[in-house]
Coordinates of C-alpha atoms in Angstrom, one line a residue:
X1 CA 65.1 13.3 7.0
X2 CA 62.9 10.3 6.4
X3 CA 59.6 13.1 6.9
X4 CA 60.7 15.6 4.8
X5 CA 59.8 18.7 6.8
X6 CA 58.9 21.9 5.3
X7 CA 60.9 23.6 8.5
X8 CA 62.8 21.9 11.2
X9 CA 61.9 23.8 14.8
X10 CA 65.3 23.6 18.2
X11 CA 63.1 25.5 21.2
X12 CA 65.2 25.5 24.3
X13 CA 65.1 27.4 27.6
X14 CA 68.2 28.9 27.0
X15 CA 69.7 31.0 24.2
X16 CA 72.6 29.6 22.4
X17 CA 76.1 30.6 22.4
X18 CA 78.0 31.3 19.0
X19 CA 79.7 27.8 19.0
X20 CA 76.3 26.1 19.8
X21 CA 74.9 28.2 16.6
X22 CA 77.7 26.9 14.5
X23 CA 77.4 23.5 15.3
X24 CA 73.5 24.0 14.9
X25 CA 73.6 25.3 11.9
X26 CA 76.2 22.7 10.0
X27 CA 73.2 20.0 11.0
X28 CA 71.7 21.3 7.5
X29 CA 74.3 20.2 5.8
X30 CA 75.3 17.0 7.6
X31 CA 72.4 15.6 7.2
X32 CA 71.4 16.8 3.6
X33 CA 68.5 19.0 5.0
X34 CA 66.6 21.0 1.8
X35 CA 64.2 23.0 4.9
X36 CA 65.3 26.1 7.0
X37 CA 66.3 25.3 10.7
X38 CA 66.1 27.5 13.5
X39 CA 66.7 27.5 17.0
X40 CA 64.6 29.5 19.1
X41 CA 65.7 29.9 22.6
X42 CA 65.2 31.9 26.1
X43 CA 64.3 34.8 24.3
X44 CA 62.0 33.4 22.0
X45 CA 60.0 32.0 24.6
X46 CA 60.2 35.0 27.0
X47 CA 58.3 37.4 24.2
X48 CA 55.7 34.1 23.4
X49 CA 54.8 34.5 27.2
X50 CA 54.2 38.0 26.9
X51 CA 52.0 37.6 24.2
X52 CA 50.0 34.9 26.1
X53 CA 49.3 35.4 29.1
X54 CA 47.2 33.0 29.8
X55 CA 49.9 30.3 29.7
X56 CA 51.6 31.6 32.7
X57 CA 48.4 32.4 34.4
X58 CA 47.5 27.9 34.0
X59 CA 50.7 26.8 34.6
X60 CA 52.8 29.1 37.1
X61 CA 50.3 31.0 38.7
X62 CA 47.7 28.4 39.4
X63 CA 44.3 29.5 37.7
X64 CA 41.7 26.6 38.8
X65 CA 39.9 28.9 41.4
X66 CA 39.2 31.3 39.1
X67 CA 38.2 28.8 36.7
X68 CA 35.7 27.4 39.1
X69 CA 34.2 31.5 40.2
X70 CA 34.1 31.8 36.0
X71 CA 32.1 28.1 35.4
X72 CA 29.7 29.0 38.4
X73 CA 29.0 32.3 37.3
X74 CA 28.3 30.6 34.0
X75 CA 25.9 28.4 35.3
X76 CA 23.9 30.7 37.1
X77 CA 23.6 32.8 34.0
X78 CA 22.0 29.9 32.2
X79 CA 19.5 29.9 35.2
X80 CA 18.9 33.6 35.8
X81 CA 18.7 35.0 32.0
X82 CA 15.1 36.3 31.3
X83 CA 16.3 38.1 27.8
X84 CA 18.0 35.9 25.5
X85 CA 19.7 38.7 23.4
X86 CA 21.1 40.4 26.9
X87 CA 21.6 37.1 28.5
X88 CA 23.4 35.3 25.6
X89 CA 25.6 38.1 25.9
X90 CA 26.7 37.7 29.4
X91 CA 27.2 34.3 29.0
X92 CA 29.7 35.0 26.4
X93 CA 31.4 37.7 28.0
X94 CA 32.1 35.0 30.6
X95 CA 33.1 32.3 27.8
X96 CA 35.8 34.8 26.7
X97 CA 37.1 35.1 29.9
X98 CA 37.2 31.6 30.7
X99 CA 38.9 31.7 26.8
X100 CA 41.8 34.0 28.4
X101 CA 43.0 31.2 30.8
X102 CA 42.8 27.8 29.5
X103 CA 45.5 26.7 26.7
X104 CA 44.0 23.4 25.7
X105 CA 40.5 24.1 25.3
X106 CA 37.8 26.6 24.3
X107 CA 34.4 27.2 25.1
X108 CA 31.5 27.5 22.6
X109 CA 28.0 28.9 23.4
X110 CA 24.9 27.7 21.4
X111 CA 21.6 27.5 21.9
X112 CA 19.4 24.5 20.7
X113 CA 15.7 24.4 21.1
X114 CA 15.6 26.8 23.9
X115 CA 18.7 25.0 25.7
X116 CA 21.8 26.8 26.1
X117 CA 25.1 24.5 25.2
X118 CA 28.6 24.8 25.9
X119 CA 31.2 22.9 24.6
X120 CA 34.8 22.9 24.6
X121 CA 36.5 22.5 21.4
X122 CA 40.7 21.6 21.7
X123 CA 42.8 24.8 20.8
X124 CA 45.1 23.0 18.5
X125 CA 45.3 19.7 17.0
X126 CA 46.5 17.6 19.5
X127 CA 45.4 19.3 22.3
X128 CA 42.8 16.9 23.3
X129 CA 45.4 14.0 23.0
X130 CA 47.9 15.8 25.4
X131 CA 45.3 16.7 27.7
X132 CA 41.9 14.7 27.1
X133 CA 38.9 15.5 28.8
X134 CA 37.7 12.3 31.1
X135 CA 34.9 11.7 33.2
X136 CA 34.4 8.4 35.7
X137 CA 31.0 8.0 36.6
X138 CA 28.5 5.9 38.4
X139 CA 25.3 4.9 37.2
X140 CA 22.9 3.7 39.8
X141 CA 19.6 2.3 39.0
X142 CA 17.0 1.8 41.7
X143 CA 15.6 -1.6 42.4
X144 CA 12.0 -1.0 40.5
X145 CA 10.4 -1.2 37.6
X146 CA 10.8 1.8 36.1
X147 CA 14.6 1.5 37.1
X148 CA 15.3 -2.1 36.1
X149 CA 13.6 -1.2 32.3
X150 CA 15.9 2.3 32.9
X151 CA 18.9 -0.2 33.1
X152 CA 18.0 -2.7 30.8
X153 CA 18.0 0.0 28.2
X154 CA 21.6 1.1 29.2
X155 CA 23.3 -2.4 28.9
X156 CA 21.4 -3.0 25.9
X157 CA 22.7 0.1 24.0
X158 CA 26.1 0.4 25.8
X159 CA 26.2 -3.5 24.2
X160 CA 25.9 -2.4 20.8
X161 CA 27.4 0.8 20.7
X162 CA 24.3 3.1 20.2
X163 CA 23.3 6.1 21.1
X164 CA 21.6 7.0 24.8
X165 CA 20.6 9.4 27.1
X166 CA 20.9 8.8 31.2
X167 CA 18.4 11.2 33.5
X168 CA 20.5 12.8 36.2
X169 CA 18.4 10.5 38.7
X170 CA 20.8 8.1 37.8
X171 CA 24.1 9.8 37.1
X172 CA 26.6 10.8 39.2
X173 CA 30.1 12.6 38.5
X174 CA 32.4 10.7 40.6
X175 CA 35.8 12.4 38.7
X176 CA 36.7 15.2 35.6
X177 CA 39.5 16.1 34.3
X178 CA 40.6 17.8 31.2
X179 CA 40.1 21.5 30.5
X180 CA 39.8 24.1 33.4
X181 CA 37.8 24.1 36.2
X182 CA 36.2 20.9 34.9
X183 CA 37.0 19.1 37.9
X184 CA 34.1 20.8 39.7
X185 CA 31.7 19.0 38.0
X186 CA 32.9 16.1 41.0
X187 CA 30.3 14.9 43.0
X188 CA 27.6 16.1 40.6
X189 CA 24.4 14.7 39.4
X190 CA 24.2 15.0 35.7
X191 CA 22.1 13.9 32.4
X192 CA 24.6 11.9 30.5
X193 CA 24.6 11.3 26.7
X194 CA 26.3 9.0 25.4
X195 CA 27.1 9.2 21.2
X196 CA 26.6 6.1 19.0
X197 CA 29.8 4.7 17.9
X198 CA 28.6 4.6 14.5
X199 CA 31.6 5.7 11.8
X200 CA 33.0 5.4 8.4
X201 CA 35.5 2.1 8.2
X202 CA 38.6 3.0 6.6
X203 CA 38.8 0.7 3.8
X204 CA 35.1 -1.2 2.7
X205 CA 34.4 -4.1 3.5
X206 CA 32.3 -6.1 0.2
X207 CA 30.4 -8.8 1.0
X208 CA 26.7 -10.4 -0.7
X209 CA 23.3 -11.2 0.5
X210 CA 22.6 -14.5 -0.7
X211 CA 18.7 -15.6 -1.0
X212 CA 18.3 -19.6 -1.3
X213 CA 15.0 -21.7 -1.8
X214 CA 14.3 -24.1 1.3
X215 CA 16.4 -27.0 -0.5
X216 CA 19.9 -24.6 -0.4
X217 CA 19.2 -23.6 -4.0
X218 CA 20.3 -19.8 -4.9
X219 CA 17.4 -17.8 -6.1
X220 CA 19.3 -14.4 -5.8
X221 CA 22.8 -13.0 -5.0
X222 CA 22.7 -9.2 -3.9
X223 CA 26.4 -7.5 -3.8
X224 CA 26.6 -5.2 -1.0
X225 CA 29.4 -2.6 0.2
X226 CA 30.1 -2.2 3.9
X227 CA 31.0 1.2 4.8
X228 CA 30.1 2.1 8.5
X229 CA 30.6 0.0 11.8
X230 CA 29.4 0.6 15.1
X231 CA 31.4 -1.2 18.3
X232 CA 29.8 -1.4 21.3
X233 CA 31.1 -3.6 24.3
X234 CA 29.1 -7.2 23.3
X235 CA 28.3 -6.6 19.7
X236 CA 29.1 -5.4 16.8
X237 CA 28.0 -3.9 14.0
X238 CA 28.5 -3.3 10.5
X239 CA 26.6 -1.1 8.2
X240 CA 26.0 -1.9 4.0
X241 CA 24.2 -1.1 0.7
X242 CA 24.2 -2.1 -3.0
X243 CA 25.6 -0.2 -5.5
X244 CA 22.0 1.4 -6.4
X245 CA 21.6 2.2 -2.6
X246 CA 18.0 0.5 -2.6
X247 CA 19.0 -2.2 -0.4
X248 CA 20.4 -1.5 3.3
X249 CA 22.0 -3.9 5.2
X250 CA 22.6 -4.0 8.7
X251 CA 24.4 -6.9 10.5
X252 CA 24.7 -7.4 14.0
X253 CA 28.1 -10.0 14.6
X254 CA 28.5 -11.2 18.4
X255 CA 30.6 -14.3 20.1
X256 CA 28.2 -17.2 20.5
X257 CA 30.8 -19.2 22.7
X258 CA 34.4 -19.1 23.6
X259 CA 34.7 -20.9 20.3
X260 CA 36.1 -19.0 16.9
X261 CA 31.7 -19.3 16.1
X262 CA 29.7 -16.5 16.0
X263 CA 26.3 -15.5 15.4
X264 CA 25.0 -13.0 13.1
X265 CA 21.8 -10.8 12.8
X266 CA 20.3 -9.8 9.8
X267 CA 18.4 -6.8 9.0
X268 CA 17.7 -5.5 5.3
X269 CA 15.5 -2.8 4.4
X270 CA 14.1 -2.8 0.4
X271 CA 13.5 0.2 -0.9
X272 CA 13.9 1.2 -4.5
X273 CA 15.1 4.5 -5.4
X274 CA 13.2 6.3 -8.3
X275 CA 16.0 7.4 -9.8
X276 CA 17.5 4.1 -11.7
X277 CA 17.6 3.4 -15.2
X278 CA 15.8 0.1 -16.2
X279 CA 18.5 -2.4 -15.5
X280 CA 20.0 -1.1 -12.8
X281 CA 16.5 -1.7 -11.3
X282 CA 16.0 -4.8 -12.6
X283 CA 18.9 -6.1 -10.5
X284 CA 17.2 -5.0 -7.4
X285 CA 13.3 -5.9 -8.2
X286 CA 14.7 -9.8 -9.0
X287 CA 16.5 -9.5 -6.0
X288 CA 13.3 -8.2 -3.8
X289 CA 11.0 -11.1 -5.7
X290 CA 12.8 -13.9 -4.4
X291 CA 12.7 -11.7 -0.7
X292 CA 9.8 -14.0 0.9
X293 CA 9.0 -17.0 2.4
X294 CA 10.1 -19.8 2.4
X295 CA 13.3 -18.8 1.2
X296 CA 16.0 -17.4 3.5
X297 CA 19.1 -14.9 3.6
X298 CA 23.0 -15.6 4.5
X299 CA 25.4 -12.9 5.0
X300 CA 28.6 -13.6 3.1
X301 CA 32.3 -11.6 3.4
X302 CA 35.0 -11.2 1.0
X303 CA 35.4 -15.5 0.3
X304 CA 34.4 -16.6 3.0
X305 CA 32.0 -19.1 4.3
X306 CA 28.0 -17.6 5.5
X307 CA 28.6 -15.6 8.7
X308 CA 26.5 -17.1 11.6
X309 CA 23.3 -19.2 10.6
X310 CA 21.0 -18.6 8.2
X311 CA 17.5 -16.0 8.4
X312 CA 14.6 -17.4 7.7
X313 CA 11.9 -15.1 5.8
X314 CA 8.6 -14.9 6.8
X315 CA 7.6 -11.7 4.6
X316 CA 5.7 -12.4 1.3
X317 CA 7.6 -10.5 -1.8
X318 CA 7.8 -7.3 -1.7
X319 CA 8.0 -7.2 -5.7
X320 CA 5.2 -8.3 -7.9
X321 CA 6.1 -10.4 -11.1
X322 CA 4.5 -7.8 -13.3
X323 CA 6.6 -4.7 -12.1
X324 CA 9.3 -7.2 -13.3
X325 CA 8.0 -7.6 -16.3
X326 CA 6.8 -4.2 -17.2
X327 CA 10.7 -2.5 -16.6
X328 CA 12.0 -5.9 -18.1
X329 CA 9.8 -4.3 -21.4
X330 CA 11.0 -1.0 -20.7
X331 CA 15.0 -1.8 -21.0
X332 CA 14.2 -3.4 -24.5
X333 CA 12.8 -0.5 -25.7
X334 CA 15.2 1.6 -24.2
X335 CA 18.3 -0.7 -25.5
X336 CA 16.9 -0.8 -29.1
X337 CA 16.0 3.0 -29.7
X338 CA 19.2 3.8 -27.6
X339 CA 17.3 6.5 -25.2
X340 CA 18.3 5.7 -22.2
X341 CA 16.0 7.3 -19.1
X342 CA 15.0 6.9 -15.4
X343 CA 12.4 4.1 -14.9
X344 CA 9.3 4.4 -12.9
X345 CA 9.0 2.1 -10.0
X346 CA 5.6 2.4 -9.8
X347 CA 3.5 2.5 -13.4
X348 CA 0.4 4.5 -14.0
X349 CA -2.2 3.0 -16.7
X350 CA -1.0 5.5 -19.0
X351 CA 2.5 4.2 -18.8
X352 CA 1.5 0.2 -19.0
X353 CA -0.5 1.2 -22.1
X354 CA 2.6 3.1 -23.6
X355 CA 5.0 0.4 -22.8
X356 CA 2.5 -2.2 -24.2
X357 CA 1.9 -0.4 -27.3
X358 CA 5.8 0.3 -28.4
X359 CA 6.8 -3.3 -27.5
X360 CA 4.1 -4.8 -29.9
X361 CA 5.6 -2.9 -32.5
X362 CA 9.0 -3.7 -31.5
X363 CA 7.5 -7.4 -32.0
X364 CA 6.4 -6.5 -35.5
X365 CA 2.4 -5.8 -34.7
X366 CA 0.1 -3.5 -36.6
X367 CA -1.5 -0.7 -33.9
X368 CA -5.1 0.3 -34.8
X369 CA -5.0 4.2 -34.9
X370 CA -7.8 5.8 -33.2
X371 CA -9.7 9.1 -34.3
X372 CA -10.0 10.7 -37.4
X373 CA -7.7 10.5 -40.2
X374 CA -6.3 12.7 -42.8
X375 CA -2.9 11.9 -45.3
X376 CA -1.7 14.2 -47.5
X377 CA 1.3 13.7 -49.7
X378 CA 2.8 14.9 -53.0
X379 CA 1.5 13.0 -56.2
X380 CA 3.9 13.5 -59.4
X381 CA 2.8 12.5 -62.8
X382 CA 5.0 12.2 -66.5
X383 CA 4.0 10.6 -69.3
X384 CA 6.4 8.0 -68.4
X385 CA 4.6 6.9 -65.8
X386 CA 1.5 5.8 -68.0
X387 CA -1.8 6.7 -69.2
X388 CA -3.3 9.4 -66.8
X389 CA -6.9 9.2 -68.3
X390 CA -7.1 5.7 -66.9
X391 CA -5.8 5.9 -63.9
X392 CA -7.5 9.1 -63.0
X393 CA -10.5 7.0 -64.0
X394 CA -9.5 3.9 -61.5
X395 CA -8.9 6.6 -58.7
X396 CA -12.6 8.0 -58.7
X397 CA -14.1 4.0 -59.0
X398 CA -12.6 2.0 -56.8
X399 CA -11.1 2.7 -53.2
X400 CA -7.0 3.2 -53.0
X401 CA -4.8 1.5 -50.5
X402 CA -2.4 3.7 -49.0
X403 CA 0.9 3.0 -47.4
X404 CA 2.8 6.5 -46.0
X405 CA 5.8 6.4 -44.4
X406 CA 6.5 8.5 -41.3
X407 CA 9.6 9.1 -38.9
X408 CA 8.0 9.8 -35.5
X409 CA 8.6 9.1 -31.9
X410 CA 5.8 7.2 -29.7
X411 CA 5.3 8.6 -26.2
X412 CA 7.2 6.4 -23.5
X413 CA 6.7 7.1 -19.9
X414 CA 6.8 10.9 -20.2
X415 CA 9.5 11.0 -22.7
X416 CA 9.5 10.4 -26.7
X417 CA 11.3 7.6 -27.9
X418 CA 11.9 7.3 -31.6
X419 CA 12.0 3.0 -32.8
X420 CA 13.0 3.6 -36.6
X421 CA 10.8 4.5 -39.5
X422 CA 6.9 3.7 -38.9
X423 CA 4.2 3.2 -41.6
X424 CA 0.4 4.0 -41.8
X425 CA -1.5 1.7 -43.6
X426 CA -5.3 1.9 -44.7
X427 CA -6.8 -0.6 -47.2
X428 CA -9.8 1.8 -48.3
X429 CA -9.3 5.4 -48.9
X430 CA -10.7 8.0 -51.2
X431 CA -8.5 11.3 -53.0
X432 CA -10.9 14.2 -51.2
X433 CA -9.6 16.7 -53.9
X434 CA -10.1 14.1 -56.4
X435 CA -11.3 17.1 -59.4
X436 CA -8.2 18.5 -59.0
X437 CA -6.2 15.6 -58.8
X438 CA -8.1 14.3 -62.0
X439 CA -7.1 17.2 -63.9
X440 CA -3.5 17.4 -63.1
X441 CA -3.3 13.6 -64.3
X442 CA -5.3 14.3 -67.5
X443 CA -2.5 17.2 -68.1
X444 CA -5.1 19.9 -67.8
X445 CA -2.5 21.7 -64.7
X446 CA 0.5 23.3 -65.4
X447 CA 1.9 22.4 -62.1
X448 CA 4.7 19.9 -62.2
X449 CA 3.5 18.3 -58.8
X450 CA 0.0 19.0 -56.3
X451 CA -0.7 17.9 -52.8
X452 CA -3.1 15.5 -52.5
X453 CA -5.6 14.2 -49.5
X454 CA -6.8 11.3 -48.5
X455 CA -9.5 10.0 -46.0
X456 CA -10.8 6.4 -44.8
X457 CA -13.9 5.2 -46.6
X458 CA -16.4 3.9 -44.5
X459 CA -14.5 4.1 -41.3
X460 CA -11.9 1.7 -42.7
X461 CA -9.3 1.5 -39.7
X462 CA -5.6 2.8 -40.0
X463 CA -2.8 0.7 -39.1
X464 CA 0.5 2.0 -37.7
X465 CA 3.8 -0.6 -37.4
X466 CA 7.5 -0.4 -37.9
X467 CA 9.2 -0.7 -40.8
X468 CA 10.0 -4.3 -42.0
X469 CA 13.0 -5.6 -43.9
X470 CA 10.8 -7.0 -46.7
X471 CA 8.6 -2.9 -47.3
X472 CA 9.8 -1.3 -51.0
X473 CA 12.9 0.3 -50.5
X474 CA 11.0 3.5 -51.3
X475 CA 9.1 3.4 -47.6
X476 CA 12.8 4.2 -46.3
X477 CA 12.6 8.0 -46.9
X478 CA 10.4 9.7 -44.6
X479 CA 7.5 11.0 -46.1
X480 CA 6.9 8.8 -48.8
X481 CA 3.6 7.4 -50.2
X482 CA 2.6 4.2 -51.8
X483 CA -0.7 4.4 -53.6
X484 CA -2.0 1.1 -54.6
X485 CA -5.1 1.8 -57.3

């Protein structure tokens, strides 16, 4: 079989005879079947009826009377019930009842903001298909100006598919059919709601946002996925957003004239979400910058040509050039210290002095270091290394520049990004255990190595960069001092 059943299912009125069985069952192998087959006859069915009542009650017996005592009993319930534990109850013990009789359809009780709701839900998929639930109304609005706004409002919604709500005032049942006892809603005033026609499309639509300058230049190209529509009886509408969901589009396509032309209305919201890394949100802040006046948007699908005629923009940007710039910094240092994180989209001082400090050293600047200073380091000494009485002698007269290397992160928008090895430099510093050092170079310490430390003379600043290409190759282990006396 071309569907490949899991069973194959005969149900007749009748019960089959031993030749009919025979024949029955040599279908199987006729037609190559891999799935049971059975036939299921009189009997069969007799025992299903038993079992449900209710089916012979609809369709033999005739249960819409019933159905209609059931509904109105139902109704005055909703008006009557003072407790809502007791009365919830009662109008449940109804619902089952009305459950017991109707094959298609069952009822549902809810209660939403104080207003109790009942809704029938198909018994099986498919019921609603074999027997749908239809209403034909009339809407009559009176001839004022409450009721010609009250109409507008309908056409306009009913024209594009949305959502609305119709007071009884202007409602009127004029047929049901569908489930039971439905059909005595006829003749009834009722509120009506109406749902939007909003849903998924089955397979996306991609299209672009295109902004151009007043002279048809492009200034920006936004690639959007459409993934709802909404169909109402002029106009309809399709539904879209970038990849980084910051930009929604909304496009509103109608017939202009009998012609194959159409016109299109465009509506896109900007919002960055907070949650991008920097050149995902680059994409959309160039995008948003070039979001003003005097430029304007077309709507563009699949290849094809601009639907409908161009918007003109009459906003000013929604992006300032410096935001632009200040995540444009932020994905350099990211890409070159490979720590990748969330960018702001709105920058506290704090964070434009942190981004402005690691790209100058990323630039190759020195960064004054503020407060008070203290290096310490290991200082080693051999006789190899030369006469320690006179350059002990040299340390105590004359200041010592310093150059310490250091492997340290600097703080980046909340998170610590390391940029290589850095190095501290101060041109003017002083040994402050200089007796001690003096007597481990002039070989009166029996200790193969001490720690020295150092301090600024005269407030002499301290510098902080990265490590260059052209620093002794000794700078490249962390740690290490160069002591220039």
């Amino acid at each position: 079989m071309a569907h490949q059943p899991d069973s194959w299912t005969l149900v007749v009125p009748i019960d089959h005879t031993p030749e009919e069985l025979k024949w029955f069952d040599s279908l199987k192998e006729k037609y190559d079947l891999e799935c049971p087959i059975y036939w299921l006859g009189k009997d069969w069915l007799n025992k299903q009826m038993a079992e449900h009542p209710a089916i012979i009650r609809y369709f033999i017996d005739g249960a819409n009377d019933e159905v209609v005592r059931l509904l109105r009993e139902l109704n005055q319930e909703q008006a009557t019930f003072e407790n809502l534990s007791s009365g919830l109850e009662r109008l449940r013990n109804l619902a089952n009842r009305l459950n017991e009789i109707d094959p298609y359809y069952k009822i549902n009780i809810s209660i939403i903001d104080g207003e109790v709701s009942l809704t029938h839900v198909p018994r099986w998929n498919g019921a609603d298909q074999e027997r749908p639930i239809t209403f034909s109304m009339n809407f009559n609005f009176p001839d004022s100006e409450i009721g010609k706004l009250e109409a507008k409002n309908f056409r306009d919604r009913i024209d594009r598919g949305e959502a609305v709500t119709v007071d009884g005032a202007y409602a009127k049942i004029i047929s049901a059919s569908g489930a039971a006892g439905i059909s005595d809603l006829t003749g009834k005033s009722v509120n009506v709601r109406i749902g939007s026609t909003r849903a998924p499309i089955a397979e996306r639509i991609d299209g672009r946002i295109v902004i151009s300058d007043p002279h048809g230049l492009r200034k920006a190209t936004l690639p959007i996925q459409f993934r709802e529509r909404q169909i109402g009886r002029r106009v309809a509408t399709i539904y879209g957003h970038d990849r980084t969901d910051s930009v929604h589009v909304a496009a509103e396509v109608e017939p202009e004239t009998a012609a194959v032309t159409v016109k299109a209305r465009i509506k896109v919201e900007f919002q960055p979400k907070s949650d991008l890394y920097p050149h995902e949100l680059l994409t959309v802040l160039k995008f948003g910058y070039h979001l003003r006046a005097p430029n304007r948007i077309d709507l563009e699908l699949g290849n094809a040509r601009p639907v409908g005629y161009s918007v003109q923009l009459e906003c000013p940007s929604p992006v300032p050039s410096v935001l632009i710039e200040l995540v444009e910094r932020l994905a350099r240092i990211q890409s070159t210290s490979n720590t990748p994180f969330p960018s702001p989209v709105a920058f506290s001082d704090d964070q434009r002095r942190e981004i402005d400090i690691a790209t100058r050293l990323l630039d190759g600047e020195r960064i004054p270091v503020s407060g008070p200073a203290r290096f310490t380091s290991t200082l080693e000494f051999s006789k190899d290394d030369g006469d320690g009485v006179n350059i002990s002698q040299r340390m105590t007269e004359k200041p010592m520049r310093i150059t310490l290397s250091e492997y340290r992160p600097v703080p980046v928008c909340g998170e610590q990004v390391y940029l290589g090895f850095g190095v501290y430099e101060c041109r003017k510093t002083k040994i402050e255990n200089i007796e001690e050092a003096i007597d481990f170079m002039n070989g009166r310490s029996l200790a193969d190595a001490i720690q020295i430390a150092l301090v600024p003379i005269d407030d002499d600043p301290i510098y902080f960069r990265l490590l260059q290409d052209d620093d002794p190759e000794e700078l490249r282990t962390n740690g290490q001092m160069i002591l220039d006396v």
